[in-house]
Amino acid sequence: MLSINDLHAGVNGNEILNGISLEVKPGEVHAIMGPNGSGKSTLAGVLAGKESYTVSKGTVTYLGKDLLGMAPEDRAREGIFLAFQYPVEIPGVTNSYFLKASLNAIRKHRGLEELDAVEFLQLVKQKMKIVELDQSLLNRPVNEGFSGGEKKRNEIFHMAVLEPRLAILDETDSGLDIDALRIVADGVNKLRSKDRSVIVVTHYQRLLDYIVPDFVHVLMDGQIVKSGPKELALELEERGYDWIKPQAERSGAAV
Amino acid sequence: MSTEQSTIESLANREYKYGFVTEIESDTAPRGLNEDIVRLISSKKGEPEWLLEWRLKAYRHWLTLEEPTWANVSYPAIDYQDMIYYSAPKQKAAPKSMEEIDPELLKTYEKLGIPLAERARLAGVAVDAVFDSVSVATTFKEKLNELGIIFCSFSEAVREHPDLVKKYLGSVVPANDNFFAALNSAVFSDGSFCFIPKGVRSPMELSTYFRINAADTGQFERTLIVAEEGAYVSYLEGCTAPIRDTNQLHAAVVELVALDNARIKYSTVQNWYPGDKDGKGGIYNFVTKRGKCQGVNSKISWTQVETGSSITWKYPGVLLIGDNSVGEFYSVAVANNRQQADTGTKMVHIGKNTKSTIVSKGISAGFGQNSYRGLVDVKKGAANARNFSQCDSLLLGDKCGAHTFPYIEVRNTSSRVEHEASTSKIGEDQIFYCKQRGLSTEDAVNMIVNGFCKEVFRELPMEFAVEAQKLLGVSLEGSVG
Ligand SMILES: Nc1ncnc2c1ncn2[C@@H]1O[C@H](COP(=O)(O)OP(=O)(O)OP(=O)(O)O)[C@@H](O)[C@H]1O
Ligand SMILES: [Mg+2]
């Protein structure tokens, strides 16, 4: 599905990612954890094609294609979805209008027929249930005035409608109350399938109680300094990040 | 060669490129403006004496005026003696079929989603070759006639309804109102006249769209709309495709009169030629538009979408004379490339409990400069007057500019005036968010800009709104990313 090899990237000459390598197979869920500012969102942004980042070295292969050579909208159309840590407001554009345009752009790219208003509404009704999205959020401008939790829930709703192949969830749990966390996580679980992969960026083990990952990676200073099974998250919860760094330096290996 | 000449030339060349032959020389007045030219125009049109006198008075007054320079725009001086003030009938040799039209132009129309027949008309193809315009216009006219609605060209109104014209002409925008209005009053070529009698609600939107013969308007047109007691009319001006025009200066006057309980809704989608990327060519759109809410409970709404012209100088206003009368101004103005727009409104509160709403959305892109200039003037007698103004600017890129000049004068204590303003830059984050959802940059910009303009588009009649949205997309094409 996704193969990241020695990826270096930064902003205005400042390197943020210092050689990341990661292999994600179809159906797998990978959790990425790490202290603030370690580069998690940067990695997510680079994968999604955010133009403000410059890749200085390394390769990323997605479904056999050179991902870094693709425009962000083409990556989206090819099935990459990013649930934003900070979803963006688009005043005056209703959530449903936006999502319909988005879905149809993706469908068109895949040679599928575009959905008309009625078909779209039917689809949306069904998908709203997955994250128990409030009807009113459909007709309000995209993210404008949404509470923090509503924004996150809306991101997963987008994911449910767009049915990506690779979903990157950047701190989708932050800002969610306890019930919402469970609902959203359940939603993500419903969307898990043998050919859909998920990268979950989070600070907290509790999300991973619901969305159980196949692998956990620790990102520090732009490098994956430790990888392990789901239990690694528990250990991190208990011990924090301090203990990892020296060990990583000793072994000298990133993966 | 002066810049102006070369500007004219580039326009002329462009015209040529599209396969038009310019006016037939024999029916064109000599360059320059003097009383003889004014007389010539009036006599060519077979006007009554009083109208000639009115024109001459305007001309004499115009001579005493100086071109205004207070607007936040700059352009080379206009030589008024180097222009042609009478060139009708403008007999352009029309292309005979769509095959003769520049494919680029047709592509633009296609993008705008304009119906085939309409595309042909806009491109200047002789209309009767495409569809029977006469029958469309006739059924339309009969229906209006039955209701007593008069909707005709200004010249026809002067001939057929001289009393009405005499009564209302210049009653809102006096001939001596300002430099451009005076010039227009002296030399106006034609325009539209619309009269809705007492208690009648126009069953359809009146539009230049239907009045095919008037679509090819000259540079000094004049529109007069009168709604009698309790009447209602929604009037659409302009069209949503590039009207190519050899004229450089476009100085129109629009007057609206609303009597007791009458309502006039006036919508404009203006897309004159904006000049090329470097600011060469394009129309100077110096227009005086004003409505008079003369009666109690009357209401006048201006909605404008200004995407064209190289320079726009335009302040559609409302004189709120009748008690409880309402004035509204909803505007979207775009300045892209080297375009300059100085536009806004004047709301003059005179009657009691008068209310006005101003919503202005300025979009600047490229090197475009966009200024909102608005006056809210609450007179002493306008007890309990209310105004709400909102002026938002959106910048696409960092070489363009947005300026706001709100003037507020309040002369009584029971009135309330509120003004809100904001300037925002179209965010890279917003665009990236859209792209991450599979939208192209162009669609993203389109969507964000249309969202920004929503409050104004909402005021437009449905069909117009759709076309305005598309038009906005076309005029901002390639301005981001
Ligand atoms: N556009 C930018 N300009 C300057 N610095 C940036 C930019 N984007 C990211 N950075 C820096 O790169 C580093 C990594 O940021 P990133 O957002 O990837 O961290 P993160 O791991 O997602 O952190 P958090 O857990 O707080 O979300 C930070 O030090 C951040 O300040
Ligand atoms: Mg982050």
Coordinates of N, CA and C and ligand atoms in Angstrom, one line a residue, chain A residues 40-41 85 170-171, ligand 2:
Chain A
K40 N 4.9 14.7 13.5 CA 3.8 13.8 13.2 C 2.9 14.4 12.1
S41 N 2.5 15.7 12.4 CA 1.6 16.4 11.4 C 2.4 16.7 10.1
Q85 N -5.6 17.6 11.8 CA -5.6 18.0 13.3 C -6.4 19.2 13.5
D170 N -5.0 12.5 12.0 CA -4.1 13.3 12.8 C -4.8 13.8 14.0
E171 N -4.5 13.2 15.1 CA -5.1 13.5 16.4 C -6.6 13.7 16.4
Ligands
MG2 MG 0.4 17.5 15.0

